Amino acid sequence: MSADAMTSDYRARRDRVRTALTRLDEPADAVVVTDLVNVRYLTGFTGSNGAVLIRANDATADRICTDGRYLTQVAEQAGDLQAVIARDCLTELAMQARRVGARSIGFEADAVTVAAHRALVGRMAEQDGPAAQLIGCSGLVQEFRKIKDAAEVELLRRACAIGDQGLAAIIDRGVIRAGATEREVARALEWEMYALGADDIAFETIVAAGANSAVPHHRPTDAILADGDFVKIDFGAVVGGYHSDMTRTYVLSHAADWQREIYELVATAQAAGRAALRPGADLRDIDAAARTVIADAGHGDHYVHGLGHGVGLEIHEAPGIGSLATGTLPCGAAVTVEPGVYLPGRGGVRIEDTLVVTSMETAGDTPDLLTATDKTFTVI
């Protein structure tokens, strides 16, 4: 996508936030966005210090703030915005908004520290005239991030393709074999993804063999893979800031009946979860579609986490899909579906895909599956 097209996308995202400011329970004249992931979403800027000011009634008054280390970078990545150079970006932008008449200023209460808020209140109190009202706006930008636009879906698709290709490459090279260590397999997969064009890995790759596969988020060690082991691999790539997430579980050399049974149970539950991904579906009902399959087979106590989560600029973002979730699934959300069964001391299976929830009228009644690696029970 061209730079001009991306700039247009960023402006459209800021305009959506602008409109939302007037619809808050406590409407705000402006908001200062300081969460760096949200700053990137709204501007494209990726520096380690930054904030964005969005005015409710004047797009020309939008500003981006960063410090002097990023003079060149902010011009390259967010050149459509006037840059303000300061160290304390929250206070600087809030004060600028106040000086041009903002009487109520939103801030991200879930991202601003108590100390930063105290400093801002103190700075406001030092000025002549009435201080602006400060309004906490937790989750304001995250709500928009739930729904991916075409540019975001393309980056997610590329990240998932790198994951698919990387896993296929290490299988073809015989990396996943008896005698290798979990850590060796994990590092080989990560380097393969880098070689294929990943900007980063999405999170520390999970490779869990044998009894370790029963630990949902096991960290790879020097444990040696052995014939007959389950090998659970949970991993992802990052492209343009967007994360992929996929889990596949294999068996080395030969499989026992119990392994086939557990695998097929999880595969059935995962298919039920994918089928439940419909726009407007209750998030708890989606979770229940998969969870009931596992519980009815007598393994409810061995499924210990939610069905999935949103994925995008962060590896875990809204919406969460679980038994305690609230709300419904929006069309355009990118989510994972990842049920698992974990038998302590024996082994476990998780099968995970990343999918985009699409309009049923245009997608053939199925979500858009971004992770393409085969899920058939496989002995390596």
PDB file of C-alpha atoms in Angstrom, residues 65-168:
ATOM      1  CA  CYS A  65       4.347  15.044  20.095  1.00  0.00           C
ATOM      2  CA  THR A  66       7.679  13.323  20.606  1.00  0.00           C
ATOM      3  CA  ASP A  67      11.128  14.272  21.855  1.00  0.00           C
ATOM      4  CA  GLY A  68      14.202  15.398  19.943  1.00  0.00           C
ATOM      5  CA  ARG A  69      15.493  11.880  19.323  1.00  0.00           C
ATOM      6  CA  TYR A  70      12.733  11.325  16.779  1.00  0.00           C
ATOM      7  CA  LEU A  71      12.786  14.517  14.701  1.00  0.00           C
ATOM      8  CA  THR A  72      13.547  12.662  11.485  1.00  0.00           C
ATOM      9  CA  GLN A  73      11.418   9.631  12.264  1.00  0.00           C
ATOM     10  CA  VAL A  74       8.271  11.568  13.128  1.00  0.00           C
ATOM     11  CA  ALA A  75       8.559  13.540   9.882  1.00  0.00           C
ATOM     12  CA  GLU A  76       8.898  10.328   7.882  1.00  0.00           C
ATOM     13  CA  GLN A  77       6.182   8.340   9.616  1.00  0.00           C
ATOM     14  CA  ALA A  78       3.628  11.013  10.525  1.00  0.00           C
ATOM     15  CA  GLY A  79       4.433  13.841   8.159  1.00  0.00           C
ATOM     16  CA  ASP A  80       0.795  14.825   7.721  1.00  0.00           C
ATOM     17  CA  LEU A  81       0.685  16.018  11.336  1.00  0.00           C
ATOM     18  CA  GLN A  82       2.373  19.048  12.853  1.00  0.00           C
ATOM     19  CA  ALA A  83       4.988  17.799  15.298  1.00  0.00           C
ATOM     20  CA  VAL A  84       5.504  19.196  18.787  1.00  0.00           C
ATOM     21  CA  ILE A  85       8.874  18.473  20.365  1.00  0.00           C
ATOM     22  CA  ALA A  86       8.759  17.922  24.120  1.00  0.00           C
ATOM     23  CA  ARG A  87       9.665  15.270  26.652  1.00  0.00           C
ATOM     24  CA  ASP A  88       6.406  15.216  28.642  1.00  0.00           C
ATOM     25  CA  CYS A  89       4.037  14.813  25.707  1.00  0.00           C
ATOM     26  CA  LEU A  90       0.883  14.308  27.765  1.00  0.00           C
ATOM     27  CA  THR A  91       1.260  17.601  29.591  1.00  0.00           C
ATOM     28  CA  GLU A  92       2.486  19.523  26.552  1.00  0.00           C
ATOM     29  CA  LEU A  93      -0.397  18.501  24.326  1.00  0.00           C
ATOM     30  CA  ALA A  94      -3.013  18.926  27.051  1.00  0.00           C
ATOM     31  CA  MET A  95      -1.740  22.435  27.712  1.00  0.00           C
ATOM     32  CA  GLN A  96      -1.829  23.254  24.011  1.00  0.00           C
ATOM     33  CA  ALA A  97      -5.443  22.110  23.873  1.00  0.00           C
ATOM     34  CA  ARG A  98      -6.296  24.222  26.900  1.00  0.00           C
ATOM     35  CA  ARG A  99      -4.637  27.302  25.410  1.00  0.00           C
ATOM     36  CA  VAL A 100      -6.861  27.117  22.317  1.00  0.00           C
ATOM     37  CA  GLY A 101     -10.029  26.815  24.333  1.00  0.00           C
ATOM     38  CA  ALA A 102     -10.573  23.155  25.210  1.00  0.00           C
ATOM     39  CA  ARG A 103     -12.551  23.026  28.449  1.00  0.00           C
ATOM     40  CA  SER A 104     -12.640  19.228  28.720  1.00  0.00           C
ATOM     41  CA  ILE A 105      -9.660  17.048  27.761  1.00  0.00           C
ATOM     42  CA  GLY A 106      -9.702  13.285  27.592  1.00  0.00           C
ATOM     43  CA  PHE A 107      -6.746  11.096  28.521  1.00  0.00           C
ATOM     44  CA  GLU A 108      -6.171   7.340  28.445  1.00  0.00           C
ATOM     45  CA  ALA A 109      -6.710   6.457  32.084  1.00  0.00           C
ATOM     46  CA  ASP A 110      -5.571   2.889  31.438  1.00  0.00           C
ATOM     47  CA  ALA A 111      -2.224   4.121  30.088  1.00  0.00           C
ATOM     48  CA  VAL A 112      -1.398   7.217  32.165  1.00  0.00           C
ATOM     49  CA  THR A 113       0.429   6.674  35.438  1.00  0.00           C
ATOM     50  CA  VAL A 114      -0.708   8.245  38.687  1.00  0.00           C
ATOM     51  CA  ALA A 115       2.478  10.336  38.700  1.00  0.00           C
ATOM     52  CA  ALA A 116       1.875  11.626  35.165  1.00  0.00           C
ATOM     53  CA  HIS A 117      -1.721  12.506  35.986  1.00  0.00           C
ATOM     54  CA  ARG A 118      -0.606  14.310  39.136  1.00  0.00           C
ATOM     55  CA  ALA A 119       1.951  16.302  37.135  1.00  0.00           C
ATOM     56  CA  LEU A 120      -0.672  17.292  34.586  1.00  0.00           C
ATOM     57  CA  VAL A 121      -3.141  18.410  37.257  1.00  0.00           C
ATOM     58  CA  GLY A 122      -0.384  20.428  38.910  1.00  0.00           C
ATOM     59  CA  ARG A 123       0.564  22.109  35.636  1.00  0.00           C
ATOM     60  CA  MET A 124      -3.070  22.972  34.971  1.00  0.00           C
ATOM     61  CA  ALA A 125      -3.384  24.537  38.410  1.00  0.00           C
ATOM     62  CA  GLU A 126      -0.424  26.830  37.720  1.00  0.00           C
ATOM     63  CA  GLN A 127      -2.142  28.494  34.773  1.00  0.00           C
ATOM     64  CA  ASP A 128      -4.363  31.562  34.938  1.00  0.00           C
ATOM     65  CA  GLY A 129      -8.064  30.997  34.490  1.00  0.00           C
ATOM     66  CA  PRO A 130     -10.141  27.872  35.059  1.00  0.00           C
ATOM     67  CA  ALA A 131      -8.415  24.540  34.592  1.00  0.00           C
ATOM     68  CA  ALA A 132      -9.782  22.217  31.928  1.00  0.00           C
ATOM     69  CA  GLN A 133     -11.726  19.209  33.137  1.00  0.00           C
ATOM     70  CA  LEU A 134      -9.751  15.977  32.703  1.00  0.00           C
ATOM     71  CA  ILE A 135     -11.822  12.998  31.535  1.00  0.00           C
ATOM     72  CA  GLY A 136     -10.613   9.404  31.642  1.00  0.00           C
ATOM     73  CA  CYS A 137     -11.230   7.700  28.274  1.00  0.00           C
ATOM     74  CA  SER A 138     -10.127   4.112  28.828  1.00  0.00           C
ATOM     75  CA  GLY A 139     -10.493   1.835  25.820  1.00  0.00           C
ATOM     76  CA  LEU A 140     -11.548   4.610  23.434  1.00  0.00           C
ATOM     77  CA  VAL A 141      -9.073   3.760  20.650  1.00  0.00           C
ATOM     78  CA  GLN A 142      -9.036   0.029  21.441  1.00  0.00           C
ATOM     79  CA  GLU A 143     -12.715  -0.099  20.571  1.00  0.00           C
ATOM     80  CA  PHE A 144     -11.915   1.006  17.021  1.00  0.00           C
ATOM     81  CA  ARG A 145      -8.927  -1.328  16.804  1.00  0.00           C
ATOM     82  CA  LYS A 146     -11.253  -4.327  17.183  1.00  0.00           C
ATOM     83  CA  ILE A 147     -12.344  -3.912  13.555  1.00  0.00           C
ATOM     84  CA  LYS A 148      -9.559  -4.304  11.012  1.00  0.00           C
ATOM     85  CA  ASP A 149      -9.520  -2.332   7.764  1.00  0.00           C
ATOM     86  CA  ALA A 150      -8.223  -3.728   4.479  1.00  0.00           C
ATOM     87  CA  ALA A 151      -4.651  -2.566   5.090  1.00  0.00           C
ATOM     88  CA  GLU A 152      -4.568  -4.254   8.493  1.00  0.00           C
ATOM     89  CA  VAL A 153      -5.972  -7.514   7.144  1.00  0.00           C
ATOM     90  CA  GLU A 154      -3.315  -7.571   4.429  1.00  0.00           C
ATOM     91  CA  LEU A 155      -0.528  -7.190   7.007  1.00  0.00           C
ATOM     92  CA  LEU A 156      -2.091  -9.916   9.153  1.00  0.00           C
ATOM     93  CA  ARG A 157      -2.339 -12.159   6.101  1.00  0.00           C
ATOM     94  CA  ARG A 158       1.348 -11.629   5.293  1.00  0.00           C
ATOM     95  CA  ALA A 159       2.384 -12.327   8.881  1.00  0.00           C
ATOM     96  CA  CYS A 160       0.350 -15.538   8.934  1.00  0.00           C
ATOM     97  CA  ALA A 161       1.817 -16.656   5.600  1.00  0.00           C
ATOM     98  CA  ILE A 162       5.323 -16.250   6.995  1.00  0.00           C
ATOM     99  CA  GLY A 163       4.346 -18.410   9.957  1.00  0.00           C
ATOM    100  CA  ASP A 164       2.946 -21.094   7.654  1.00  0.00           C
ATOM    101  CA  GLN A 165       6.037 -21.056   5.456  1.00  0.00           C
ATOM    102  CA  GLY A 166       8.434 -21.047   8.397  1.00  0.00           C
ATOM    103  CA  LEU A 167       6.844 -24.073  10.024  1.00  0.00           C
ATOM    104  CA  ALA A 168       6.773 -25.961   6.713  1.00  0.00           C
TER     105      ALA A 168
END
